[in-house]
PDB file of N, CA and C in Angstrom:
ATOM      1  N   UNK J  92     117.353  95.036 110.037  1.00 92.00           N
ATOM      2  CA  UNK J  92     118.031  96.168 110.827  1.00 92.00           C
ATOM      3  C   UNK J  92     118.161  97.310 109.780  1.00 92.00           C
ATOM      4  N   UNK J  93     117.809  98.539 110.325  1.00 94.00           N
ATOM      5  CA  UNK J  93     117.991  99.741 109.587  1.00 94.00           C
ATOM      6  C   UNK J  93     118.678 100.832 110.361  1.00 94.00           C
ATOM      7  N   UNK J  94     119.385 101.730 109.633  1.00 95.00           N
ATOM      8  CA  UNK J  94     120.090 102.839 110.349  1.00 95.00           C
ATOM      9  C   UNK J  94     119.968 104.092 109.567  1.00 95.00           C
ATOM     10  N   UNK J  95     119.728 105.186 110.226  1.00 93.00           N
ATOM     11  CA  UNK J  95     119.729 106.485 109.612  1.00 93.00           C
ATOM     12  C   UNK J  95     121.102 106.994 109.556  1.00 93.00           C
ATOM     13  N   UNK J  96     121.534 107.338 108.358  1.00 93.00           N
ATOM     14  CA  UNK J  96     122.921 107.753 108.126  1.00 93.00           C
ATOM     15  C   UNK J  96     123.050 109.257 108.408  1.00 93.00           C
ATOM     16  N   UNK J  97     124.242 109.721 108.625  1.00 89.00           N
ATOM     17  CA  UNK J  97     124.495 111.124 108.950  1.00 89.00           C
ATOM     18  C   UNK J  97     124.008 112.071 107.897  1.00 89.00           C
ATOM     19  N   UNK J  98     124.074 111.727 106.607  1.00 89.00           N
ATOM     20  CA  UNK J  98     123.636 112.578 105.515  1.00 89.00           C
ATOM     21  C   UNK J  98     122.108 112.489 105.350  1.00 89.00           C
ATOM     22  N   UNK J  99     121.410 111.672 106.101  1.00 91.00           N
ATOM     23  CA  UNK J  99     119.886 111.673 106.030  1.00 91.00           C
ATOM     24  C   UNK J  99     119.358 110.500 105.258  1.00 91.00           C
ATOM     25  N   UNK J 100     120.215 109.683 104.663  1.00 94.00           N
ATOM     26  CA  UNK J 100     119.709 108.458 103.924  1.00 94.00           C
ATOM     27  C   UNK J 100     119.393 107.405 104.983  1.00 94.00           C
ATOM     28  N   UNK J 101     118.745 106.332 104.439  1.00 96.00           N
ATOM     29  CA  UNK J 101     118.378 105.153 105.338  1.00 96.00           C
ATOM     30  C   UNK J 101     118.866 103.993 104.609  1.00 96.00           C
ATOM     31  N   UNK J 102     119.601 103.157 105.429  1.00 96.00           N
ATOM     32  CA  UNK J 102     120.203 101.878 104.938  1.00 96.00           C
ATOM     33  C   UNK J 102     119.628 100.700 105.812  1.00 96.00           C
ATOM     34  N   UNK J 103     119.365  99.585 105.090  1.00 96.00           N
ATOM     35  CA  UNK J 103     118.802  98.397 105.775  1.00 96.00           C
ATOM     36  C   UNK J 103     119.714  97.268 105.279  1.00 96.00           C
ATOM     37  N   UNK J 104     119.608  96.141 106.224  1.00 96.00           N
ATOM     38  CA  UNK J 104     120.210  94.940 105.892  1.00 96.00           C
ATOM     39  C   UNK J 104     119.573  93.725 106.696  1.00 96.00           C
ATOM     40  N   UNK J 105     119.880  92.565 106.346  1.00 95.00           N
ATOM     41  CA  UNK J 105     119.333  91.409 107.026  1.00 95.00           C
ATOM     42  C   UNK J 105     118.402  90.585 106.118  1.00 95.00           C
ATOM     43  N   UNK J 106     117.391  90.046 106.673  1.00 95.00           N
ATOM     44  CA  UNK J 106     116.411  89.179 105.870  1.00 95.00           C
ATOM     45  C   UNK J 106     115.565  90.141 104.930  1.00 95.00           C
ATOM     46  N   UNK J 107     115.552  89.736 103.646  1.00 95.00           N
ATOM     47  CA  UNK J 107     114.850  90.562 102.702  1.00 95.00           C
ATOM     48  C   UNK J 107     113.467  90.081 102.315  1.00 95.00           C
ATOM     49  N   UNK J 108     113.028  88.999 102.983  1.00 95.00           N
ATOM     50  CA  UNK J 108     111.728  88.457 102.701  1.00 95.00           C
ATOM     51  C   UNK J 108     110.600  89.493 102.786  1.00 95.00           C
ATOM     52  N   UNK J 109     109.697  89.441 101.891  1.00 95.00           N
ATOM     53  CA  UNK J 109     108.539  90.439 101.845  1.00 95.00           C
ATOM     54  C   UNK J 109     108.880  91.788 101.408  1.00 95.00           C
ATOM     55  N   UNK J 110     110.172  92.000 101.065  1.00 96.00           N
ATOM     56  CA  UNK J 110     110.595  93.392 100.680  1.00 96.00           C
ATOM     57  C   UNK J 110     110.955  94.231 101.835  1.00 96.00           C
ATOM     58  N   UNK J 111     111.153  93.670 102.961  1.00 95.00           N
ATOM     59  CA  UNK J 111     111.315  94.482 104.209  1.00 95.00           C
ATOM     60  C   UNK J 111     112.585  95.367 104.170  1.00 95.00           C
ATOM     61  N   UNK J 112     113.453  95.299 103.272  1.00 97.00           N
ATOM     62  CA  UNK J 112     114.702  96.108 103.233  1.00 97.00           C
ATOM     63  C   UNK J 112     114.486  97.381 102.394  1.00 97.00           C
ATOM     64  N   UNK J 113     113.381  97.398 101.570  1.00 97.00           N
ATOM     65  CA  UNK J 113     113.082  98.649 100.841  1.00 97.00           C
ATOM     66  C   UNK J 113     113.971  98.885  99.633  1.00 97.00           C
ATOM     67  N   UNK J 114     114.779  97.931  99.211  1.00 97.00           N
ATOM     68  CA  UNK J 114     115.645  98.096  98.007  1.00 97.00           C
ATOM     69  C   UNK J 114     115.070  97.560  96.754  1.00 97.00           C
ATOM     70  N   UNK J 115     113.870  97.057  96.738  1.00 97.00           N
ATOM     71  CA  UNK J 115     113.185  96.490  95.573  1.00 97.00           C
ATOM     72  C   UNK J 115     113.398  95.049  95.386  1.00 97.00           C
ATOM     73  N   UNK J 116     114.099  94.381  96.274  1.00 96.00           N
ATOM     74  CA  UNK J 116     114.352  92.965  96.089  1.00 96.00           C
ATOM     75  C   UNK J 116     113.751  92.241  97.338  1.00 96.00           C
ATOM     76  N   UNK J 117     113.722  90.869  97.259  1.00 96.00           N
ATOM     77  CA  UNK J 117     113.251  90.113  98.298  1.00 96.00           C
ATOM     78  C   UNK J 117     114.293  89.053  98.652  1.00 96.00           C
ATOM     79  N   UNK J 118     115.511  89.642  98.800  1.00 96.00           N
ATOM     80  CA  UNK J 118     116.730  88.709  99.039  1.00 96.00           C
ATOM     81  C   UNK J 118     117.396  89.266 100.255  1.00 96.00           C
ATOM     82  N   UNK J 119     118.024  88.350 101.010  1.00 97.00           N
ATOM     83  CA  UNK J 119     118.793  88.709 102.180  1.00 97.00           C
ATOM     84  C   UNK J 119     120.038  89.488 101.813  1.00 97.00           C
ATOM     85  N   UNK J 120     120.466  90.484 102.696  1.00 97.00           N
ATOM     86  CA  UNK J 120     121.593  91.316 102.425  1.00 97.00           C
ATOM     87  C   UNK J 120     122.346  91.270 103.703  1.00 97.00           C
ATOM     88  N   UNK J 121     123.694  90.924 103.535  1.00 97.00           N
ATOM     89  CA  UNK J 121     124.625  90.902 104.722  1.00 97.00           C
ATOM     90  C   UNK J 121     125.288  92.294 104.906  1.00 97.00           C
ATOM     91  N   UNK J 122     125.129  93.179 103.961  1.00 97.00           N
ATOM     92  CA  UNK J 122     125.709  94.559 104.150  1.00 97.00           C
ATOM     93  C   UNK J 122     124.651  95.490 103.902  1.00 97.00           C
ATOM     94  N   UNK J 123     124.718  96.719 104.427  1.00 97.00           N
ATOM     95  CA  UNK J 123     123.622  97.703 104.228  1.00 97.00           C
ATOM     96  C   UNK J 123     123.453  98.115 102.790  1.00 97.00           C
ATOM     97  N   UNK J 124     122.114  98.304 102.424  1.00 97.00           N
ATOM     98  CA  UNK J 124     121.740  98.718 101.110  1.00 97.00           C
ATOM     99  C   UNK J 124     120.833 100.054 101.292  1.00 97.00           C
ATOM    100  N   UNK J 125     120.894 100.912 100.351  1.00 96.00           N
ATOM    101  CA  UNK J 125     120.088 102.022 100.385  1.00 96.00           C
ATOM    102  C   UNK J 125     118.546 101.741 100.170  1.00 96.00           C
ATOM    103  N   UNK J 126     117.786 102.365 100.945  1.00 97.00           N
ATOM    104  CA  UNK J 126     116.296 102.271 100.776  1.00 97.00           C
ATOM    105  C   UNK J 126     115.950 103.177  99.575  1.00 97.00           C
ATOM    106  N   UNK J 127     115.237 102.668  98.657  1.00 95.00           N
ATOM    107  CA  UNK J 127     115.015 103.311  97.377  1.00 95.00           C
ATOM    108  C   UNK J 127     113.771 104.211  97.398  1.00 95.00           C
ATOM    109  N   UNK J 128     113.839 105.436  96.835  1.00 93.00           N
ATOM    110  CA  UNK J 128     112.734 106.239  96.584  1.00 93.00           C
ATOM    111  C   UNK J 128     112.252 107.210  97.657  1.00 93.00           C
ATOM    112  N   UNK J 129     112.993 107.384  98.710  1.00 93.00           N
ATOM    113  CA  UNK J 129     112.584 108.290  99.755  1.00 93.00           C
ATOM    114  C   UNK J 129     112.746 109.748  99.227  1.00 93.00           C
ATOM    115  N   UNK J 130     111.823 110.617  99.471  1.00 87.00           N
ATOM    116  CA  UNK J 130     111.845 111.976  98.872  1.00 87.00           C
ATOM    117  C   UNK J 130     112.435 113.074  99.674  1.00 87.00           C
ATOM    118  N   UNK J 131     112.901 112.766 100.932  1.00 92.00           N
ATOM    119  CA  UNK J 131     113.525 113.710 101.754  1.00 92.00           C
ATOM    120  C   UNK J 131     114.464 113.035 102.772  1.00 92.00           C
ATOM    121  N   UNK J 132     115.101 113.790 103.477  1.00 95.00           N
ATOM    122  CA  UNK J 132     116.009 113.180 104.571  1.00 95.00           C
ATOM    123  C   UNK J 132     115.275 112.381 105.610  1.00 95.00           C
ATOM    124  N   UNK J 133     115.826 111.278 106.049  1.00 96.00           N
ATOM    125  CA  UNK J 133     115.269 110.461 107.083  1.00 96.00           C
ATOM    126  C   UNK J 133     115.480 111.007 108.422  1.00 96.00           C
ATOM    127  N   UNK J 134     114.501 111.196 109.259  1.00 95.00           N
ATOM    128  CA  UNK J 134     114.567 111.674 110.567  1.00 95.00           C
ATOM    129  C   UNK J 134     114.669 110.519 111.610  1.00 95.00           C
ATOM    130  N   UNK J 135     113.835 109.493 111.421  1.00 94.00           N
ATOM    131  CA  UNK J 135     113.736 108.384 112.291  1.00 94.00           C
ATOM    132  C   UNK J 135     113.198 107.181 111.584  1.00 94.00           C
ATOM    133  N   UNK J 136     113.448 105.990 112.040  1.00 95.00           N
ATOM    134  CA  UNK J 136     112.941 104.774 111.429  1.00 95.00           C
ATOM    135  C   UNK J 136     112.513 103.785 112.482  1.00 95.00           C
ATOM    136  N   UNK J 137     111.571 102.899 112.214  1.00 94.00           N
ATOM    137  CA  UNK J 137     111.151 101.846 113.143  1.00 94.00           C
ATOM    138  C   UNK J 137     111.056 100.573 112.331  1.00 94.00           C
ATOM    139  N   UNK J 138     111.792  99.577 112.707  1.00 89.00           N
ATOM    140  CA  UNK J 138     111.755  98.269 111.929  1.00 89.00           C
ATOM    141  C   UNK J 138     110.987  97.297 112.801  1.00 89.00           C
ATOM    142  N   UNK J 139     109.912  96.803 112.192  1.00 87.00           N
ATOM    143  CA  UNK J 139     109.115  95.670 112.883  1.00 87.00           C
ATOM    144  C   UNK J 139     109.761  94.365 112.448  1.00 87.00           C
ATOM    145  N   UNK J 140     109.092  93.275 112.813  1.00 87.00           N
ATOM    146  CA  UNK J 140     109.543  91.994 112.382  1.00 87.00           C
ATOM    147  C   UNK J 140     109.598  91.709 110.980  1.00 87.00           C
ATOM    148  N   UNK J 141     108.639  92.329 110.242  1.00 94.00           N
ATOM    149  CA  UNK J 141     108.474  92.094 108.829  1.00 94.00           C
ATOM    150  C   UNK J 141     108.206  93.310 107.931  1.00 94.00           C
ATOM    151  N   UNK J 142     108.238  94.442 108.511  1.00 95.00           N
ATOM    152  CA  UNK J 142     108.038  95.631 107.832  1.00 95.00           C
ATOM    153  C   UNK J 142     108.870  96.846 108.464  1.00 95.00           C
ATOM    154  N   UNK J 143     108.996  97.982 107.777  1.00 95.00           N
ATOM    155  CA  UNK J 143     109.767  99.065 108.259  1.00 95.00           C
ATOM    156  C   UNK J 143     109.030 100.331 107.901  1.00 95.00           C
ATOM    157  N   UNK J 144     109.073 101.352 108.780  1.00 96.00           N
ATOM    158  CA  UNK J 144     108.578 102.638 108.487  1.00 96.00           C
ATOM    159  C   UNK J 144     109.527 103.724 108.922  1.00 96.00           C
ATOM    160  N   UNK J 145     109.497 104.784 108.136  1.00 96.00           N
ATOM    161  CA  UNK J 145     110.444 105.907 108.371  1.00 96.00           C
ATOM    162  C   UNK J 145     109.676 107.299 108.306  1.00 96.00           C
ATOM    163  N   UNK J 146     110.137 108.209 109.130  1.00 95.00           N
ATOM    164  CA  UNK J 146     109.587 109.560 108.983  1.00 95.00           C
ATOM    165  C   UNK J 146     110.626 110.371 108.406  1.00 95.00           C
ATOM    166  N   UNK J 147     110.196 111.244 107.445  1.00 95.00           N
ATOM    167  CA  UNK J 147     111.204 112.091 106.704  1.00 95.00           C
ATOM    168  C   UNK J 147     111.124 113.449 107.292  1.00 95.00           C
ATOM    169  N   UNK J 148     112.107 114.270 106.927  1.00 95.00           N
ATOM    170  CA  UNK J 148     112.265 115.592 107.447  1.00 95.00           C
ATOM    171  C   UNK J 148     111.049 116.465 107.052  1.00 95.00           C
ATOM    172  N   UNK J 149     110.405 116.142 105.912  1.00 94.00           N
ATOM    173  CA  UNK J 149     109.295 116.897 105.437  1.00 94.00           C
ATOM    174  C   UNK J 149     107.969 116.499 106.132  1.00 94.00           C
ATOM    175  N   UNK J 150     108.100 115.551 107.059  1.00 93.00           N
ATOM    176  CA  UNK J 150     106.876 115.096 107.867  1.00 93.00           C
ATOM    177  C   UNK J 150     106.232 113.877 107.260  1.00 93.00           C
ATOM    178  N   UNK J 151     106.547 113.484 106.145  1.00 94.00           N
ATOM    179  CA  UNK J 151     105.840 112.262 105.561  1.00 94.00           C
ATOM    180  C   UNK J 151     106.319 111.022 106.215  1.00 94.00           C
ATOM    181  N   UNK J 152     105.417 110.029 106.260  1.00 95.00           N
ATOM    182  CA  UNK J 152     105.719 108.734 106.808  1.00 95.00           C
ATOM    183  C   UNK J 152     105.630 107.696 105.602  1.00 95.00           C
ATOM    184  N   UNK J 153     106.662 106.883 105.461  1.00 96.00           N
ATOM    185  CA  UNK J 153     106.762 105.912 104.401  1.00 96.00           C
ATOM    186  C   UNK J 153     106.951 104.550 105.035  1.00 96.00           C
ATOM    187  N   UNK J 154     106.276 103.489 104.489  1.00 97.00           N
ATOM    188  CA  UNK J 154     106.565 102.191 105.001  1.00 97.00           C
ATOM    189  C   UNK J 154     106.716 101.083 103.902  1.00 97.00           C
ATOM    190  N   UNK J 155     107.285  99.952 104.199  1.00 97.00           N
ATOM    191  CA  UNK J 155     107.446  98.905 103.171  1.00 97.00           C
ATOM    192  C   UNK J 155     107.588  97.535 103.882  1.00 97.00           C
ATOM    193  N   UNK J 156     107.459  96.466 103.084  1.00 97.00           N
ATOM    194  CA  UNK J 156     107.584  95.133 103.671  1.00 97.00           C
ATOM    195  C   UNK J 156     106.247  94.349 103.671  1.00 97.00           C
ATOM    196  N   UNK J 157     106.029  93.564 104.606  1.00 96.00           N
ATOM    197  CA  UNK J 157     104.944  92.660 104.791  1.00 96.00           C
ATOM    198  C   UNK J 157     103.670  93.486 105.121  1.00 96.00           C
ATOM    199  N   UNK J 158     102.547  93.175 104.363  1.00 95.00           N
ATOM    200  CA  UNK J 158     101.330  94.013 104.598  1.00 95.00           C
ATOM    201  C   UNK J 158     100.029  93.254 104.483  1.00 95.00           C
ATOM    202  N   UNK J 159     100.071  91.918 104.930  1.00 94.00           N
ATOM    203  CA  UNK J 159      98.784  91.151 104.797  1.00 94.00           C
ATOM    204  C   UNK J 159      97.619  91.685 105.679  1.00 94.00           C
ATOM    205  N   UNK J 160      97.986  92.434 106.656  1.00 93.00           N
ATOM    206  CA  UNK J 160      96.914  93.024 107.552  1.00 93.00           C
ATOM    207  C   UNK J 160      96.708  94.545 107.482  1.00 93.00           C
ATOM    208  N   UNK J 161      97.353  95.091 106.537  1.00 92.00           N
ATOM    209  CA  UNK J 161      97.220  96.553 106.393  1.00 92.00           C
ATOM    210  C   UNK J 161      98.148  97.349 107.169  1.00 92.00           C
ATOM    211  N   UNK J 162      99.288  96.765 107.764  1.00 92.00           N
ATOM    212  CA  UNK J 162     100.151  97.416 108.724  1.00 92.00           C
ATOM    213  C   UNK J 162     100.976  98.536 108.005  1.00 92.00           C
ATOM    214  N   UNK J 163     101.027  98.582 106.710  1.00 94.00           N
ATOM    215  CA  UNK J 163     101.819  99.635 106.078  1.00 94.00           C
ATOM    216  C   UNK J 163     101.094 100.895 105.932  1.00 94.00           C
ATOM    217  N   UNK J 164      99.756 100.907 106.243  1.00 91.00           N
ATOM    218  CA  UNK J 164      98.971 102.123 106.278  1.00 91.00           C
ATOM    219  C   UNK J 164      98.680 102.795 105.010  1.00 91.00           C
ATOM    220  N   UNK J 165      98.812 102.144 103.909  1.00 91.00           N
ATOM    221  CA  UNK J 165      98.526 102.734 102.554  1.00 91.00           C
ATOM    222  C   UNK J 165      97.112 102.314 102.028  1.00 91.00           C
ATOM    223  N   UNK J 166      96.323 101.670 102.805  1.00 90.00           N
ATOM    224  CA  UNK J 166      95.021 101.322 102.447  1.00 90.00           C
ATOM    225  C   UNK J 166      94.949  99.979 101.676  1.00 90.00           C
ATOM    226  N   UNK J 167      96.044  99.336 101.462  1.00 92.00           N
ATOM    227  CA  UNK J 167      96.102  97.996 100.704  1.00 92.00           C
ATOM    228  C   UNK J 167      96.546  96.888 101.648  1.00 92.00           C
ATOM    229  N   UNK J 168      96.522  95.714 101.150  1.00 95.00           N
ATOM    230  CA  UNK J 168      97.022  94.500 101.944  1.00 95.00           C
ATOM    231  C   UNK J 168      97.933  93.713 101.014  1.00 95.00           C
ATOM    232  N   UNK J 169      98.985  94.319 100.475  1.00 95.00           N
ATOM    233  CA  UNK J 169      99.992  93.553  99.713  1.00 95.00           C
ATOM    234  C   UNK J 169     101.366  93.990 100.101  1.00 95.00           C
ATOM    235  N   UNK J 170     102.302  93.056 100.033  1.00 96.00           N
ATOM    236  CA  UNK J 170     103.661  93.435 100.347  1.00 96.00           C
ATOM    237  C   UNK J 170     104.126  94.420  99.402  1.00 96.00           C
ATOM    238  N   UNK J 171     105.073  95.327  99.939  1.00 97.00           N
ATOM    239  CA  UNK J 171     105.684  96.348  99.113  1.00 97.00           C
ATOM    240  C   UNK J 171     107.183  96.233  99.239  1.00 97.00           C
ATOM    241  N   UNK J 172     107.886  96.197  98.105  1.00 97.00           N
ATOM    242  CA  UNK J 172     109.351  96.057  98.123  1.00 97.00           C
ATOM    243  C   UNK J 172     110.054  97.454  98.049  1.00 97.00           C
ATOM    244  N   UNK J 173     109.287  98.499  97.817  1.00 97.00           N
ATOM    245  CA  UNK J 173     109.652  99.828  97.816  1.00 97.00           C
ATOM    246  C   UNK J 173     108.876 100.614  98.857  1.00 97.00           C
ATOM    247  N   UNK J 174     109.374 101.673  99.420  1.00 97.00           N
ATOM    248  CA  UNK J 174     108.563 102.519 100.353  1.00 97.00           C
ATOM    249  C   UNK J 174     107.242 103.100  99.676  1.00 97.00           C
ATOM    250  N   UNK J 175     106.173 103.080 100.528  1.00 96.00           N
ATOM    251  CA  UNK J 175     104.971 103.646 100.016  1.00 96.00           C
ATOM    252  C   UNK J 175     104.565 104.725 100.974  1.00 96.00           C
ATOM    253  N   UNK J 176     103.942 105.820 100.556  1.00 95.00           N
ATOM    254  CA  UNK J 176     103.549 106.844 101.411  1.00 95.00           C
ATOM    255  C   UNK J 176     102.254 106.439 102.146  1.00 95.00           C
ATOM    256  N   UNK J 177     102.230 106.680 103.533  1.00 93.00           N
ATOM    257  CA  UNK J 177     101.094 106.303 104.294  1.00 93.00           C
ATOM    258  C   UNK J 177      99.955 107.236 103.895  1.00 93.00           C
ATOM    259  N   UNK J 178      98.779 106.652 103.788  1.00 79.00           N
ATOM    260  CA  UNK J 178      97.560 107.375 103.486  1.00 79.00           C
ATOM    261  C   UNK J 178      96.939 107.962 104.703  1.00 79.00           C
ATOM    262  N   UNK J 179      96.915 109.231 104.825  1.00 74.00           N
ATOM    263  CA  UNK J 179      96.259 109.938 105.990  1.00 74.00           C
ATOM    264  C   UNK J 179      94.847 110.104 105.686  1.00 74.00           C
ATOM    265  N   UNK J 180      93.937 109.971 106.656  1.00 65.00           N
ATOM    266  CA  UNK J 180      92.495 110.246 106.482  1.00 65.00           C
ATOM    267  C   UNK J 180      92.239 111.607 106.043  1.00 65.00           C
TER     268      UNK J 180
END
């Protein structure tokens, strides 16, 4: 689960497997933790079953978590424990 906070930060909690919480760890969190490394205020977020993506106020899209099939959009197929910028064509 993730929530956009009033000040523009993003916090996530729950199952941390595959780095899906974006805090650099692969551990479960029972309370919200800050997503690390976002460069601007969060506008919206979408949490999938095993990965999460967010759009920032500057228009960038960042994703993290499970990536065996390229679902993070950064051109790789490896799990990411921190947000990575989506590679646009």
